[in-house]
mmCIF file of C-alpha atoms in Angstrom:
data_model
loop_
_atom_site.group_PDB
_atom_site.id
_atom_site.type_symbol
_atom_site.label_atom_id
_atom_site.label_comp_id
_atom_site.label_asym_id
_atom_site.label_seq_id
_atom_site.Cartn_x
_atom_site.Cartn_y
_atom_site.Cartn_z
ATOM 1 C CA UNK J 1 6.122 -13.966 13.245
ATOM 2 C CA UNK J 2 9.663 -15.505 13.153
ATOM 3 C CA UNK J 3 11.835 -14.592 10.173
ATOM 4 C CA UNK J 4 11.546 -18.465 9.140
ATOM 5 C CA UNK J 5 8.089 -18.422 8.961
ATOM 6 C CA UNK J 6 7.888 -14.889 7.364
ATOM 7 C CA UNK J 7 10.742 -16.813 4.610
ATOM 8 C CA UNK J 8 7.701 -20.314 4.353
ATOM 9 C CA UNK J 9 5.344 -17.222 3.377
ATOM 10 C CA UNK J 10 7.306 -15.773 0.948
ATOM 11 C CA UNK J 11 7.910 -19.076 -0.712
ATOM 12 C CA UNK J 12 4.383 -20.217 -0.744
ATOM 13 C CA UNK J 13 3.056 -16.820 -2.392
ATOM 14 C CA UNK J 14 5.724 -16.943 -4.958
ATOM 15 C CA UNK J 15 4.953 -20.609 -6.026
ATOM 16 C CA UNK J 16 1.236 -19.701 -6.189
ATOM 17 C CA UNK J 17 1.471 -16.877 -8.245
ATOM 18 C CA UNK J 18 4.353 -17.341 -10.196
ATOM 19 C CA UNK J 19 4.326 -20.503 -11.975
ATOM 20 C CA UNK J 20 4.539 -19.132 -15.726
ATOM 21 C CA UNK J 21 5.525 -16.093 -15.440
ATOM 22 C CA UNK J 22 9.236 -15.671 -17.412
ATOM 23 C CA UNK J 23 12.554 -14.710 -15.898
ATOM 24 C CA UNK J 24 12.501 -11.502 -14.092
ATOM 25 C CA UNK J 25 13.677 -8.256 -16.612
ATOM 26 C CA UNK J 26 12.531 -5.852 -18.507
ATOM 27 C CA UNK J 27 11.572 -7.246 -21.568
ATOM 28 C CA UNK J 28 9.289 -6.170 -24.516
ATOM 29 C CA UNK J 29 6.477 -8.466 -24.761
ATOM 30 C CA UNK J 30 3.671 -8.722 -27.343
ATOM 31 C CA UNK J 31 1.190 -5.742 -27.516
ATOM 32 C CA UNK J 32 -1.379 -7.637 -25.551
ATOM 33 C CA UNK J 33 0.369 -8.076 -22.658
ATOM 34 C CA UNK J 34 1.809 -4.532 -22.199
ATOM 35 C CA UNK J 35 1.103 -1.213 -21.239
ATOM 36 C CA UNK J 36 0.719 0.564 -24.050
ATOM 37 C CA UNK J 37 3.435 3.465 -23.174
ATOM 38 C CA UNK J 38 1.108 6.122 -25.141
ATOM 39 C CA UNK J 39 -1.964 5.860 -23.520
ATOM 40 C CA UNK J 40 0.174 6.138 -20.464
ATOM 41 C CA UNK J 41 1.871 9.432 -21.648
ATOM 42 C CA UNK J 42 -1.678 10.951 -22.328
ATOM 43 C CA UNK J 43 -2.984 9.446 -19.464
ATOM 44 C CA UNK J 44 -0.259 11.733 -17.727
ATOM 45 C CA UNK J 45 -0.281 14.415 -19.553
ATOM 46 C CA UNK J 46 -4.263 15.250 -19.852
ATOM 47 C CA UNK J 47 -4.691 18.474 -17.740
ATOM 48 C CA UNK J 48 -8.281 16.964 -17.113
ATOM 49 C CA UNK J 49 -6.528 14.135 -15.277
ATOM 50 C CA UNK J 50 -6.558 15.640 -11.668
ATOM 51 C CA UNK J 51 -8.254 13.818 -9.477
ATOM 52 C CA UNK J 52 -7.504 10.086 -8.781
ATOM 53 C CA UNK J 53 -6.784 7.013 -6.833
ATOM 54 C CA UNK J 54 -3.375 7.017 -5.015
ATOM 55 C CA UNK J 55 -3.423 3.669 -2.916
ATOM 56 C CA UNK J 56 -6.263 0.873 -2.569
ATOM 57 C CA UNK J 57 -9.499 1.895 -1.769
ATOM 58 C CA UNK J 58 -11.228 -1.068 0.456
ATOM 59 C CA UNK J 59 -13.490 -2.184 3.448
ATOM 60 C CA UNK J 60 -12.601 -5.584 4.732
ATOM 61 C CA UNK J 61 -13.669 -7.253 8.209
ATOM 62 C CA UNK J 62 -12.602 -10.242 10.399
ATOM 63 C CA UNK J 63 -10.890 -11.303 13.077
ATOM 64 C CA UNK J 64 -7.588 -12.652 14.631
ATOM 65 C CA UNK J 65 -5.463 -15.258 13.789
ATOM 66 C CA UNK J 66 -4.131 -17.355 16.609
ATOM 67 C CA UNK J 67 -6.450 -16.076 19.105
ATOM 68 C CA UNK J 68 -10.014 -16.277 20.326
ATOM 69 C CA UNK J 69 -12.302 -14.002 18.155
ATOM 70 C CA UNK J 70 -14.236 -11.686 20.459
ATOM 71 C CA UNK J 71 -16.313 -8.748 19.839
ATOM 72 C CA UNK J 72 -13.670 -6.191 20.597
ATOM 73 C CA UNK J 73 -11.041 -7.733 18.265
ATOM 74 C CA UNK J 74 -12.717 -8.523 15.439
ATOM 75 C CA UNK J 75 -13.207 -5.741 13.133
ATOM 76 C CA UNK J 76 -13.855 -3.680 10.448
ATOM 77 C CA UNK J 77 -10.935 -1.826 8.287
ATOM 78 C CA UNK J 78 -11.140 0.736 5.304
ATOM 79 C CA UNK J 79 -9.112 2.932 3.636
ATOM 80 C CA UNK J 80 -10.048 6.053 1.474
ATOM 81 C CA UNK J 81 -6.641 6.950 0.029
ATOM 82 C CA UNK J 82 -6.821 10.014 -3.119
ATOM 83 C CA UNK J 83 -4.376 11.965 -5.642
ATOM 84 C CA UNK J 84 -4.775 15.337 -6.844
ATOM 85 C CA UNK J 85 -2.344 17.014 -9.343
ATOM 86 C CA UNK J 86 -1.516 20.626 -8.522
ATOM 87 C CA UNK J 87 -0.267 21.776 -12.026
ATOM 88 C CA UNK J 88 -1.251 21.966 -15.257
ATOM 89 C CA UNK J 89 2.261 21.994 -16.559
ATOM 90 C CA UNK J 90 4.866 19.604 -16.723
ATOM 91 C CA UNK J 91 7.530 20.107 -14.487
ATOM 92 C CA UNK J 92 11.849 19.515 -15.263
ATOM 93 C CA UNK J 93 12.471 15.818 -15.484
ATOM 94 C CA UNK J 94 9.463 15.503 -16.623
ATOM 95 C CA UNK J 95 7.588 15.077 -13.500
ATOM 96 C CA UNK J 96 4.317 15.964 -11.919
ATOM 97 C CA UNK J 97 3.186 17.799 -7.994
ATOM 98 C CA UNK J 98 0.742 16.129 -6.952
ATOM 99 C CA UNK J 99 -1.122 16.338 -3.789
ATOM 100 C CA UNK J 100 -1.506 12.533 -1.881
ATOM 101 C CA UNK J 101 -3.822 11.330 1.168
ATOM 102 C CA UNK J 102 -4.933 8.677 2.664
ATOM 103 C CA UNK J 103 -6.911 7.921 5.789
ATOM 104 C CA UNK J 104 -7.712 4.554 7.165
ATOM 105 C CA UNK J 105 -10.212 3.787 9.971
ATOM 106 C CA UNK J 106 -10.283 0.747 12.427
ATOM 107 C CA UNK J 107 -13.749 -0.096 13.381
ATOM 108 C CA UNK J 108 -15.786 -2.204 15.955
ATOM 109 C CA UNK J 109 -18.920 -3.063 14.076
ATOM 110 C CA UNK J 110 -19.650 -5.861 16.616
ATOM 111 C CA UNK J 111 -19.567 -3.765 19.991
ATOM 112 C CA UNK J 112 -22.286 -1.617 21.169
ATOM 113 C CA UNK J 113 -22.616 2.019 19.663
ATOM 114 C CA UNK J 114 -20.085 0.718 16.659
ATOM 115 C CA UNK J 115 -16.964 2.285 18.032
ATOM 116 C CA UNK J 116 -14.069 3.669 15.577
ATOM 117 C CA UNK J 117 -11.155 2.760 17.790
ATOM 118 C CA UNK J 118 -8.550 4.579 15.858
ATOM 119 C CA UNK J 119 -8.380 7.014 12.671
ATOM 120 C CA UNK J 120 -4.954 7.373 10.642
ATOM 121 C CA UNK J 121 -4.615 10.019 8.802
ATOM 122 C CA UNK J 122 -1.923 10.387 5.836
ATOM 123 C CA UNK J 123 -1.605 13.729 3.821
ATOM 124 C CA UNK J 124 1.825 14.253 1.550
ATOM 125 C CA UNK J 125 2.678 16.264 -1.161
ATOM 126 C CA UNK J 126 5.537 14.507 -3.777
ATOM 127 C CA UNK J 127 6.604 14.468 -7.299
ATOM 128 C CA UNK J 128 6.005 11.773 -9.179
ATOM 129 C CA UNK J 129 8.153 10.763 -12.602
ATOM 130 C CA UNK J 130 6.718 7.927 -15.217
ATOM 131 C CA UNK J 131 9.282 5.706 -16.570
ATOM 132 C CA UNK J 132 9.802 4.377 -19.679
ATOM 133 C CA UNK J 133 12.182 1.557 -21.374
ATOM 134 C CA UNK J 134 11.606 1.249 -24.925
ATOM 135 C CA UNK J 135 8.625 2.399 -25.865
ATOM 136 C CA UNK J 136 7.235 0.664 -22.583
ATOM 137 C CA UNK J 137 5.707 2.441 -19.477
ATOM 138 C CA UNK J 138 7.654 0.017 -16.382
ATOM 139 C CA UNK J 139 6.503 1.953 -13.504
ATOM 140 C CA UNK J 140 7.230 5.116 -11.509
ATOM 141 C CA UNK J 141 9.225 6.675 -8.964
ATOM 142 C CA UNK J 142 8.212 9.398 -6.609
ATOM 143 C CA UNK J 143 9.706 11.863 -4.212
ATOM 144 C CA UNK J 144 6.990 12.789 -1.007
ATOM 145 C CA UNK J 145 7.033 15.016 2.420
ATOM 146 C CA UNK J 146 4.331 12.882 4.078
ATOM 147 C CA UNK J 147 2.848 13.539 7.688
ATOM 148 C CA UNK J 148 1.078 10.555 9.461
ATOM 149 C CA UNK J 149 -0.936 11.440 12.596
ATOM 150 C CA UNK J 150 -3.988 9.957 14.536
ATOM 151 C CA UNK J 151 -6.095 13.499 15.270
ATOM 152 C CA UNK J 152 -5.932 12.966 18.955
ATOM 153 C CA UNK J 153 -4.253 14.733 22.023
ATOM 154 C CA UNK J 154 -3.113 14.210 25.230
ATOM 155 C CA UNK J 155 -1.557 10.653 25.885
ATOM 156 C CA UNK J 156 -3.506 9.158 23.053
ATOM 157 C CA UNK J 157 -1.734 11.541 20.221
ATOM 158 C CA UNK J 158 0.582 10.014 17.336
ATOM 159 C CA UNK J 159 2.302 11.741 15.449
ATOM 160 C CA UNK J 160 5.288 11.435 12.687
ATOM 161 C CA UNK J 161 6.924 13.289 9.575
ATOM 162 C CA UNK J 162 8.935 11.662 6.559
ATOM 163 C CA UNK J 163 10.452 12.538 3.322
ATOM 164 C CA UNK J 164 10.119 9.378 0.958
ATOM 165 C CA UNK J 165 11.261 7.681 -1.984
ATOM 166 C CA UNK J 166 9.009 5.333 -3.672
ATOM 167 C CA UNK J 167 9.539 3.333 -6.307
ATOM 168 C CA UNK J 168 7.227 0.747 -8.312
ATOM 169 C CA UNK J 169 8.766 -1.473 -11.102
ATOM 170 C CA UNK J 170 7.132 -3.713 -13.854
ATOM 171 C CA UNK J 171 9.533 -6.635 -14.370
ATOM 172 C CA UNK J 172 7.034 -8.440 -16.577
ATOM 173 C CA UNK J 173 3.556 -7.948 -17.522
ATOM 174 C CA UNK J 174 2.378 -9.676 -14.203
ATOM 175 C CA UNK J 175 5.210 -9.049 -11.635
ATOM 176 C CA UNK J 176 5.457 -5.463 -10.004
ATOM 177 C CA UNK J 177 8.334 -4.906 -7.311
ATOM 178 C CA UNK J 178 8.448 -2.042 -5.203
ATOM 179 C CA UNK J 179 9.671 -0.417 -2.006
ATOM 180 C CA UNK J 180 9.665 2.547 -0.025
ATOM 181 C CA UNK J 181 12.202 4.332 1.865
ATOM 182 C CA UNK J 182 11.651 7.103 4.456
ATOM 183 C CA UNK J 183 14.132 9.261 6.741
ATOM 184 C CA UNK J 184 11.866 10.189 9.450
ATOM 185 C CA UNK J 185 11.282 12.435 12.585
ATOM 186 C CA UNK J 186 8.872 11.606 15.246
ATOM 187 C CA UNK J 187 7.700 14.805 16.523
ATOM 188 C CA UNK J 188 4.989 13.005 19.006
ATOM 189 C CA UNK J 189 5.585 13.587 22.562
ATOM 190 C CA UNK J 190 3.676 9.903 23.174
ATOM 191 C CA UNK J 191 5.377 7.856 20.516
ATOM 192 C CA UNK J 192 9.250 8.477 20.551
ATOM 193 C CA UNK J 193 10.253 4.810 20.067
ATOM 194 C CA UNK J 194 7.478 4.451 16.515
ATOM 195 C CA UNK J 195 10.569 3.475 14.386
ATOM 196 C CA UNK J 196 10.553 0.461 16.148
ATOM 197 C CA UNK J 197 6.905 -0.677 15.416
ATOM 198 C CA UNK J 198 6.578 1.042 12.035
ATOM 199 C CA UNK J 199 10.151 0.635 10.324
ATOM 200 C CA UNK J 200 12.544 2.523 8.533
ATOM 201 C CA UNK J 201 11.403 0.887 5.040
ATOM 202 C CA UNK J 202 9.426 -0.970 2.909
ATOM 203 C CA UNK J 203 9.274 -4.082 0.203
ATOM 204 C CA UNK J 204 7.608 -5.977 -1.667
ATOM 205 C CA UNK J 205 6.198 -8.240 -5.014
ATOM 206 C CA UNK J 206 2.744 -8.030 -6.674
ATOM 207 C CA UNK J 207 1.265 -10.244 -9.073
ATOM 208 C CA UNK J 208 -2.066 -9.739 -11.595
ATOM 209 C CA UNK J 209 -2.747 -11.917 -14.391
ATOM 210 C CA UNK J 210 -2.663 -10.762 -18.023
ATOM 211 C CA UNK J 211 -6.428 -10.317 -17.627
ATOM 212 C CA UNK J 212 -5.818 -8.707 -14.465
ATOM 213 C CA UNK J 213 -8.795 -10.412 -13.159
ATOM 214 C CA UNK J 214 -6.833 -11.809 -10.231
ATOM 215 C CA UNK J 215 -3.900 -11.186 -8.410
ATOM 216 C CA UNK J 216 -1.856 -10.976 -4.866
ATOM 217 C CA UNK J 217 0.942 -9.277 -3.153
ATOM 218 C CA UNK J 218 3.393 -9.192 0.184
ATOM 219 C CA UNK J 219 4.863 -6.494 1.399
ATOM 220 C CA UNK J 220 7.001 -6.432 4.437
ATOM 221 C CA UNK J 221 7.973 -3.577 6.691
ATOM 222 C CA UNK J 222 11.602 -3.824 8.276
ATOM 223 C CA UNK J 223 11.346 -2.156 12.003
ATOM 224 C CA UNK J 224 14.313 -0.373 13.407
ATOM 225 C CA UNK J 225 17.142 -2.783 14.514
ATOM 226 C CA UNK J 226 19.761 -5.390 13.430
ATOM 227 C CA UNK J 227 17.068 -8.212 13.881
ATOM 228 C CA UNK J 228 14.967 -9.754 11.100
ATOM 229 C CA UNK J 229 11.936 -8.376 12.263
ATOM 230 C CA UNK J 230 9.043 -7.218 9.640
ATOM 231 C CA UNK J 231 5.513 -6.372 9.304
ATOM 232 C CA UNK J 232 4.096 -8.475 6.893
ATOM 233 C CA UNK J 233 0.891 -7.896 4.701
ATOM 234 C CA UNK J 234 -0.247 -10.530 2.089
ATOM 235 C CA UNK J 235 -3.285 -9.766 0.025
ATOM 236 C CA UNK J 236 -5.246 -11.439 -2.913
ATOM 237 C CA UNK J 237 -7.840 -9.928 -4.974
ATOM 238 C CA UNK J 238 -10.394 -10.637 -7.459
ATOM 239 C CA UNK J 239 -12.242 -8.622 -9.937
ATOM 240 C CA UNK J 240 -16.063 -9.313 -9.719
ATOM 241 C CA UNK J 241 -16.658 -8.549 -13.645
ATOM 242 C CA UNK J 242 -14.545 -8.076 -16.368
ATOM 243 C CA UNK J 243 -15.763 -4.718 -16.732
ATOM 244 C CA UNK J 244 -16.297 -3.352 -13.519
ATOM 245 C CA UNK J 245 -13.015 -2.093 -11.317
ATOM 246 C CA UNK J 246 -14.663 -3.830 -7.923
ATOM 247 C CA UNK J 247 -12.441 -6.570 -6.379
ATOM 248 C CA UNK J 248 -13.191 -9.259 -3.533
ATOM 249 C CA UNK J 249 -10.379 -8.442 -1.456
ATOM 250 C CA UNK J 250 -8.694 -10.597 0.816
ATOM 251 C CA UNK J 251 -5.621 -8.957 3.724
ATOM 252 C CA UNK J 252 -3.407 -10.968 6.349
ATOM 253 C CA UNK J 253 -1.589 -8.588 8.796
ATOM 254 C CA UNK J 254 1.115 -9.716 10.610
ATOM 255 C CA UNK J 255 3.174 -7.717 13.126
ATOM 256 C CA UNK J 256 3.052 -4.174 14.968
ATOM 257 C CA UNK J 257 2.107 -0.896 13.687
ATOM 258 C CA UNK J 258 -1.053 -1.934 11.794
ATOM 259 C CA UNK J 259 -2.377 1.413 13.437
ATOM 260 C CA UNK J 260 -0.869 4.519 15.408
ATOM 261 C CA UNK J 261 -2.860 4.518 18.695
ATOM 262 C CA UNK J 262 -1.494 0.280 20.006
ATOM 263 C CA UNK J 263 1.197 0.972 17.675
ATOM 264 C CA UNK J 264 3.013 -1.028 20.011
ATOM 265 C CA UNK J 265 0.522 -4.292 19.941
ATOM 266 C CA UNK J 266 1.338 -7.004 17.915
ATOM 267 C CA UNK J 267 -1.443 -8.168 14.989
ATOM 268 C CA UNK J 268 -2.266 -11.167 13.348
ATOM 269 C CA UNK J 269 -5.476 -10.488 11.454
ATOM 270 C CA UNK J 270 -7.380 -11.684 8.544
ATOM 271 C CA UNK J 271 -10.091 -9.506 6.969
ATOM 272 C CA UNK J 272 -11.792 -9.566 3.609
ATOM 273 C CA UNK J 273 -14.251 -7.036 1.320
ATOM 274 C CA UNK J 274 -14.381 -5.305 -1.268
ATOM 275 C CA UNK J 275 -11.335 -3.358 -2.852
ATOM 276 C CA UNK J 276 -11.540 -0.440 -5.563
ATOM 277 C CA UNK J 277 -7.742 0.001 -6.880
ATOM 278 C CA UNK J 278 -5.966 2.630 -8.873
ATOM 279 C CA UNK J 279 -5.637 2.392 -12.889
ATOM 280 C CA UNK J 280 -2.322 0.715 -13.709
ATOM 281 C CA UNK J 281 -0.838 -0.406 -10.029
ATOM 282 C CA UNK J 282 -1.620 0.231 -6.462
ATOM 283 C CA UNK J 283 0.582 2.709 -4.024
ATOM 284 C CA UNK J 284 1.913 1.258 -1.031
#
């Protein structure tokens, strides 16, 4: 997608979602439409707390966008993607080791014998610091070795190592920015040139009512060079019951890298499911 039309997307999904939302800072808003900072501390803090969500949890299906669906590229997608914590004590800084991973799993329900084409898988290990502004919890920031590979050998074997800073601000109660940047080294024989498919960083804005009911983000992916050229992911989600933490899940992908084996094939796809996400905000 051309950087004007990846600009048009940006636009739209900020008009849709962000209508009444007030001016972007940190600001201390009434106690129903915050985080209450305490329950975050505990939340934290509770040595029975080791075992989590890291990233969105989801199985979606569907097919391409701007080509002719067949049954070899329309598809099924999920993502398992976990956090344990390694300590019981609080480390200086007041941080937290926590053990991260994440696989996801491209799958071709529609062909004969069901197929998975290609399996990512994501382990890391990374500290991980709350922050607080006033009394109020506004996000996190987290250091992570990560190591992103696709199980295979020969000429079909992907591999690649990063150390990572992520960070994931609350602006308001219903707009989250965050981004992700990596300094990498490709160790796989097969896929020397991945920095130019799967970037060098990360950005983006999410959105979830006060309710948090609904909501919807974009996140783009810069690849290596001088050009505007990005991945681009926009999703929207909705809770099925108040209650419950099951969302109908919608994902557009646009651009390379959506997996490591055609890391080098360019995606337009549009799936939707079901999406289980992570108390307070999703990883990216």
């Amino acid at each position: 997608m051309k950087m004007r039309g990846i600009i048009h997307i940006v636009l739209i999904v900020i008009a849709v979602l962000v209508p009444h939302t007030s001016v972007a800072q940190i600001i201390a808003p009434s106690k129903e439409e915050v985080i209450d900072a305490d329950s975050v501390r505990r939340a934290f803090d509770d040595n029975r707390s080791y075992f989590g969500l890291y990233k969105d949890n989801y199985f979606i299906f569907g097919p391409p966008i701007g080509s002719k669906p067949t049954r070899s590229n329309t598809n099924a997608l999920f993502q398992i993607s976990i956090s344990q914590r390694l300590t019981r004590s609080v480390l200086p800084l007041h941080t937290y080791l926590y053990l991260f991973y994440t696989q996801r799993c491209f799958w071709n329900v529609l062909e004969k014998s069901f197929p998975m084409t290609d399996l990512n898988f994501n382990p890391g290990i990374g500290l991980t610091k709350p922050l607080f502004v006033k009394d109020r919890f506004i996000g996190k920031v987290s250091l992570i070795l990560e190591h992103e590979s696709n199980g295979r050998d020969s000429t079909a074997s992907r591999s690649w190592n990063r150390l990572s800073i992520a960070g994931n601000i609350w602006l308001d109660p219903m707009i989250m920015v965050h981004g992700k940047f990596w300094a990498p080294w490709v160790d796989g024989e097969n896929n020397r040139d991945l920095l130019d498919y799967m970037g060098l960083y990360q950005f983006g804005l999410t959105y979830r009512s006060l309710t948090q009911r609904f909501g919807g983000s974009i996140r783009l992916t810069k690849r290596r060079g001088w050009n505007l050229n990005y991945n681009t992911v926009i999703e929207f989600y909705y809770k099925l019951t108040a209650n419950d933490n099951q969302y109908l899940f919608a994902q557009y992908y646009n651009g390379y890298g959506e997996g490591m084996l055609d890391y080098k094939v360019f995606r337009s796809q549009f799936r939707v499911g079901i999406c289980i996400k992570p108390p307070f905000f999703s990883d990216y």
